[in-house]
Amino acid sequence: MDSILVTGNGPLNGQIPIAGAKNACLTLMPATLLSEEPLTLTNAPRLSDIRTMTALLQSLGAEVTSLQGGKVLAMSSHDINNHKADYEIVRKMRASILVLGPMLARDGHAVVSLPGGCAIGARPVDLHLKALEALGAELELKEGYVHAKAPGGLKGGTFEFPIVSVGATENALMAATLAKGTTVLKNAAREPEIVDLAQCLRRMGAQIDGEGTSTITIQGVDRLGGATHPVVTDRIELGTYMLAPAFCGGRVELLGGKRSLLEAFCQKLEQTGVTIEETEKGLLVSRAEGVRVQAVDVTTEPFPGFPTDLQAQMMALLCTAEGTSVLEEKIFENRFMHAPELIRMGAKIDVHGGHATVTGVDRLKGAPVMATDLRASVSLILAGLAAEGETVVSRVYHLDRGYERVEEKLSACGAKIERIAST
Ligand code: UD1
């Protein structure tokens, strides 16, 4: 497995282009199963998770062609000739469960393995299943697989999510587009990736209202057609790279960045003393050298709150802030696994239940560390950029799931970062 070697150095200056969103692309790709006609996604990110979803869709009989070096995904699903999503693929990536709703909606049956995914808490799929049951699906769990049937097709219904779930909202939204009658999803997720999915489905002919609010109403149609759709900007990649100049000082322009994707995060970052300016091309983030960041308290919440996917990176920044910060994780109960690794670099962090108290130190020190999940791994890289000496982040396969060309993007701004290929 490859590692990343980071050597702490001075300020970063330059531009970083932000890719299309991994999490949006992973839900837009299964939408191809809803239609016989082609669905083309532009602005797709080039990531191993996208290749995993490609393999999954191909195993179901869809054609997926990667064009322009992976930036365009041309898909078509004339027939679904296999309705079983096998454990061997699904276990690699939790988002695989998103093929369940579309297959069931189009053909009235599907068998999908229960997923694995990042080790950040229990992460069940009960809400996906309950929402589909509200649309008339009959479900049975047998030997690690969900066996789903909808004799006569899905029927519109009302479902109120007991807690906000991005994935369950996406599965139900896709399924409802082909269900007979009207579906109302209450307490639905409001993330930009949901809005992007609804816009794509509408291009395919779906009738959807209210995406981006807590209530989404879907009027089922008989069939969906083809479409071409650009994947929304990756707000998590955006936030991650906005933190780079916050760690190191300097000025970095994030091309394609929009504040509306990350308002809560931007406000917290500004409270630490970092400057964010909107430019014609995106967002310009700067921190004067020698000015220390200030402590802030952070609570993760569903959109529009502070995203859980930026909590690890923010914690790493606060390790060298002036003062004490408290981070509260409200989405995933076990998402502080980066804390012991940051402590190896000299951070002072006390984890107690869903809270972490971080007491800022002057500077972190480079150390060999291990990435435990996708966002944890990038938080260690950011920490290494500003630490004294060398940091080696091992097990970076997590990183490749969610960040394209991370070494290239950061070194273009002056960071000392290189990949060490495993022998
Ligand atoms: C998506 C994102 C992930 C992000 C998360 C929260 C993708 C591919 N992944 O994950 O990067 O961290 O949103 O913003 O888009 N839950 C249940 N039962 C369910 C489903 C979820 O109890 O059936 C719980 C989860 O354990 C968690 C909470 O609901 O505590 C929110 O999870 P959810 O929004 O579903 O996350 P994902 O869609 O898996």
CSV table of N, CA and C and ligand atoms in Angstrom, one decimal, residues 22-24 26 94-95 98 120-129 163-168 170 189 191 193 235 301-302 307-309 330-333 335 375, ligand 1:
chain,number,residue,atom,x,y,z
A,22,LYS,N,-17.6,13.7,-5.2
A,22,LYS,CA,-17.6,12.2,-5.1
A,22,LYS,C,-19.0,11.7,-4.7
A,23,ASN,N,-19.5,12.4,-3.6
A,23,ASN,CA,-20.8,11.9,-3.1
A,23,ASN,C,-22.0,12.1,-4.0
A,24,ALA,N,-21.9,13.2,-4.8
A,24,ALA,CA,-23.0,13.4,-5.8
A,24,ALA,C,-22.9,12.4,-6.9
A,26,LEU,N,-21.6,9.5,-6.9
A,26,LEU,CA,-22.0,8.1,-6.5
A,26,LEU,C,-23.5,7.9,-6.4
A,94,ARG,N,-20.0,1.6,0.9
A,94,ARG,CA,-21.3,1.7,1.4
A,94,ARG,C,-22.4,2.3,0.4
A,95,ALA,N,-21.9,3.2,-0.4
A,95,ALA,CA,-22.8,3.9,-1.4
A,95,ALA,C,-23.4,2.9,-2.3
A,98,LEU,N,-27.2,2.3,-3.0
A,98,LEU,CA,-28.0,3.2,-3.8
A,98,LEU,C,-28.5,2.5,-5.1
A,120,ILE,N,-16.7,4.2,10.5
A,120,ILE,CA,-17.0,5.4,11.4
A,120,ILE,C,-18.3,5.2,12.0
A,121,GLY,N,-18.5,4.2,12.8
A,121,GLY,CA,-19.8,4.0,13.5
A,121,GLY,C,-20.6,2.9,12.9
A,122,ALA,N,-21.8,2.7,13.5
A,122,ALA,CA,-22.6,1.5,13.1
A,122,ALA,C,-23.1,1.6,11.7
A,123,ARG,N,-23.5,2.8,11.2
A,123,ARG,CA,-24.0,3.0,9.9
A,123,ARG,C,-24.9,2.0,9.3
A,124,PRO,N,-26.1,1.8,9.9
A,124,PRO,CA,-27.0,0.8,9.4
A,124,PRO,C,-27.7,1.3,8.1
A,125,VAL,N,-28.5,0.5,7.5
A,125,VAL,CA,-29.3,0.9,6.3
A,125,VAL,C,-30.8,0.8,6.5
A,126,ASP,N,-31.2,0.7,7.8
A,126,ASP,CA,-32.6,0.5,8.1
A,126,ASP,C,-33.5,1.6,7.5
A,127,LEU,N,-33.0,2.9,7.4
A,127,LEU,CA,-33.9,3.9,6.9
A,127,LEU,C,-34.1,3.8,5.4
A,128,HIS,N,-33.1,3.3,4.7
A,128,HIS,CA,-33.2,3.1,3.3
A,128,HIS,C,-34.4,2.1,3.1
A,129,LEU,N,-34.3,1.0,3.9
A,129,LEU,CA,-35.3,-0.1,3.8
A,129,LEU,C,-36.7,0.4,4.2
A,163,ILE,N,-34.5,10.3,11.5
A,163,ILE,CA,-33.3,11.1,11.5
A,163,ILE,C,-32.9,11.4,10.1
A,164,VAL,N,-32.2,12.5,9.9
A,164,VAL,CA,-31.9,12.9,8.5
A,164,VAL,C,-30.8,12.0,8.0
A,165,SER,N,-31.1,11.4,6.8
A,165,SER,CA,-30.1,10.5,6.2
A,165,SER,C,-30.0,10.9,4.7
A,166,VAL,N,-28.7,11.2,4.3
A,166,VAL,CA,-28.5,11.6,3.0
A,166,VAL,C,-28.8,10.4,2.0
A,167,GLY,N,-28.1,9.3,2.3
A,167,GLY,CA,-28.3,8.1,1.4
A,167,GLY,C,-29.7,7.6,1.3
A,168,ALA,N,-30.4,7.5,2.5
A,168,ALA,CA,-31.8,7.0,2.5
A,168,ALA,C,-32.7,8.0,1.7
A,170,GLU,N,-31.7,9.8,-0.8
A,170,GLU,CA,-31.4,9.6,-2.3
A,170,GLU,C,-32.0,8.3,-2.8
A,189,ALA,N,-33.1,14.9,3.7
A,189,ALA,CA,-31.8,15.6,3.8
A,189,ALA,C,-31.8,16.7,2.8
A,191,GLU,N,-28.8,18.3,1.6
A,191,GLU,CA,-27.5,18.5,1.1
A,191,GLU,C,-27.5,18.9,-0.4
A,193,GLU,N,-25.9,17.7,-2.6
A,193,GLU,CA,-25.8,16.5,-3.5
A,193,GLU,C,-27.2,15.9,-3.7
A,235,ARG,N,-18.0,19.9,-2.3
A,235,ARG,CA,-17.8,20.9,-1.2
A,235,ARG,C,-16.9,20.4,-0.1
A,301,GLU,N,-23.4,18.8,12.0
A,301,GLU,CA,-24.9,18.6,11.8
A,301,GLU,C,-25.2,18.4,10.3
A,302,PRO,N,-26.4,17.9,10.0
A,302,PRO,CA,-26.8,17.8,8.6
A,302,PRO,C,-26.7,19.2,8.0
A,307,PRO,N,-20.3,20.3,8.2
A,307,PRO,CA,-20.4,18.9,7.7
A,307,PRO,C,-19.4,17.9,8.5
A,308,THR,N,-19.9,16.8,8.9
A,308,THR,CA,-19.1,15.8,9.5
A,308,THR,C,-17.9,15.4,8.7
A,309,ASP,N,-18.0,15.5,7.4
A,309,ASP,CA,-16.9,15.1,6.5
A,309,ASP,C,-15.7,16.2,6.6
A,330,LYS,N,-22.1,14.9,15.9
A,330,LYS,CA,-23.5,14.5,16.1
A,330,LYS,C,-24.0,13.6,15.0
A,331,ILE,N,-23.2,13.3,14.0
A,331,ILE,CA,-23.7,12.4,12.9
A,331,ILE,C,-23.2,11.0,13.1
A,332,PHE,N,-21.9,10.8,13.3
A,332,PHE,CA,-21.3,9.4,13.4
A,332,PHE,C,-20.6,9.3,14.8
A,333,GLU,N,-21.1,8.3,15.6
A,333,GLU,CA,-20.6,8.2,17.0
A,333,GLU,C,-19.2,7.9,17.2
A,335,ARG,N,-16.4,8.8,15.2
A,335,ARG,CA,-15.6,9.5,14.2
A,335,ARG,C,-14.5,10.4,14.8
A,375,ARG,N,-11.5,10.8,5.4
A,375,ARG,CA,-11.3,12.2,5.8
A,375,ARG,C,-10.2,12.3,6.9
B,1,UD1,C1,-23.4,10.4,3.3
B,1,UD1,C2,-22.0,10.7,2.7
B,1,UD1,C3,-21.0,10.7,3.8
B,1,UD1,C4,-21.4,11.7,4.9
B,1,UD1,C5,-22.8,11.5,5.4
B,1,UD1,C6,-23.3,12.5,6.4
B,1,UD1,C7,-22.1,9.6,0.6
B,1,UD1,C8,-21.7,8.5,-0.4
B,1,UD1,N1,-21.7,9.6,1.8
B,1,UD1,O1,-23.3,9.1,4.0
B,1,UD1,O2,-19.7,11.1,3.2
B,1,UD1,O3,-20.5,11.6,6.0
B,1,UD1,O4,-23.7,11.4,4.3
B,1,UD1,O5,-23.2,13.8,5.8
B,1,UD1,O6,-22.9,10.5,0.2
B,1,UD1,N2,-28.4,6.1,9.5
B,1,UD1,C9,-29.2,5.2,10.1
B,1,UD1,N3,-29.9,4.3,9.3
B,1,UD1,C10,-29.8,4.4,7.9
B,1,UD1,C11,-29.0,5.4,7.3
B,1,UD1,C12,-28.3,6.2,8.2
B,1,UD1,O7,-29.3,5.1,11.3
B,1,UD1,O8,-30.4,3.6,7.2
B,1,UD1,C13,-27.6,7.0,10.4
B,1,UD1,C14,-26.1,6.9,10.2
B,1,UD1,O9,-25.6,5.9,11.0
B,1,UD1,C15,-25.7,8.3,10.7
B,1,UD1,C16,-26.8,9.2,10.2
B,1,UD1,O10,-27.9,8.4,10.0
B,1,UD1,O11,-25.6,8.4,12.1
B,1,UD1,C17,-26.6,10.0,8.9
B,1,UD1,O12,-26.1,9.1,7.9
B,1,UD1,P1,-26.4,9.3,6.4
B,1,UD1,O13,-26.7,10.7,6.1
B,1,UD1,O14,-27.3,8.2,5.9
B,1,UD1,O15,-24.9,9.0,5.7
B,1,UD1,P2,-24.6,8.3,4.4
B,1,UD1,O16,-25.7,8.6,3.4
B,1,UD1,O17,-24.2,6.9,4.6
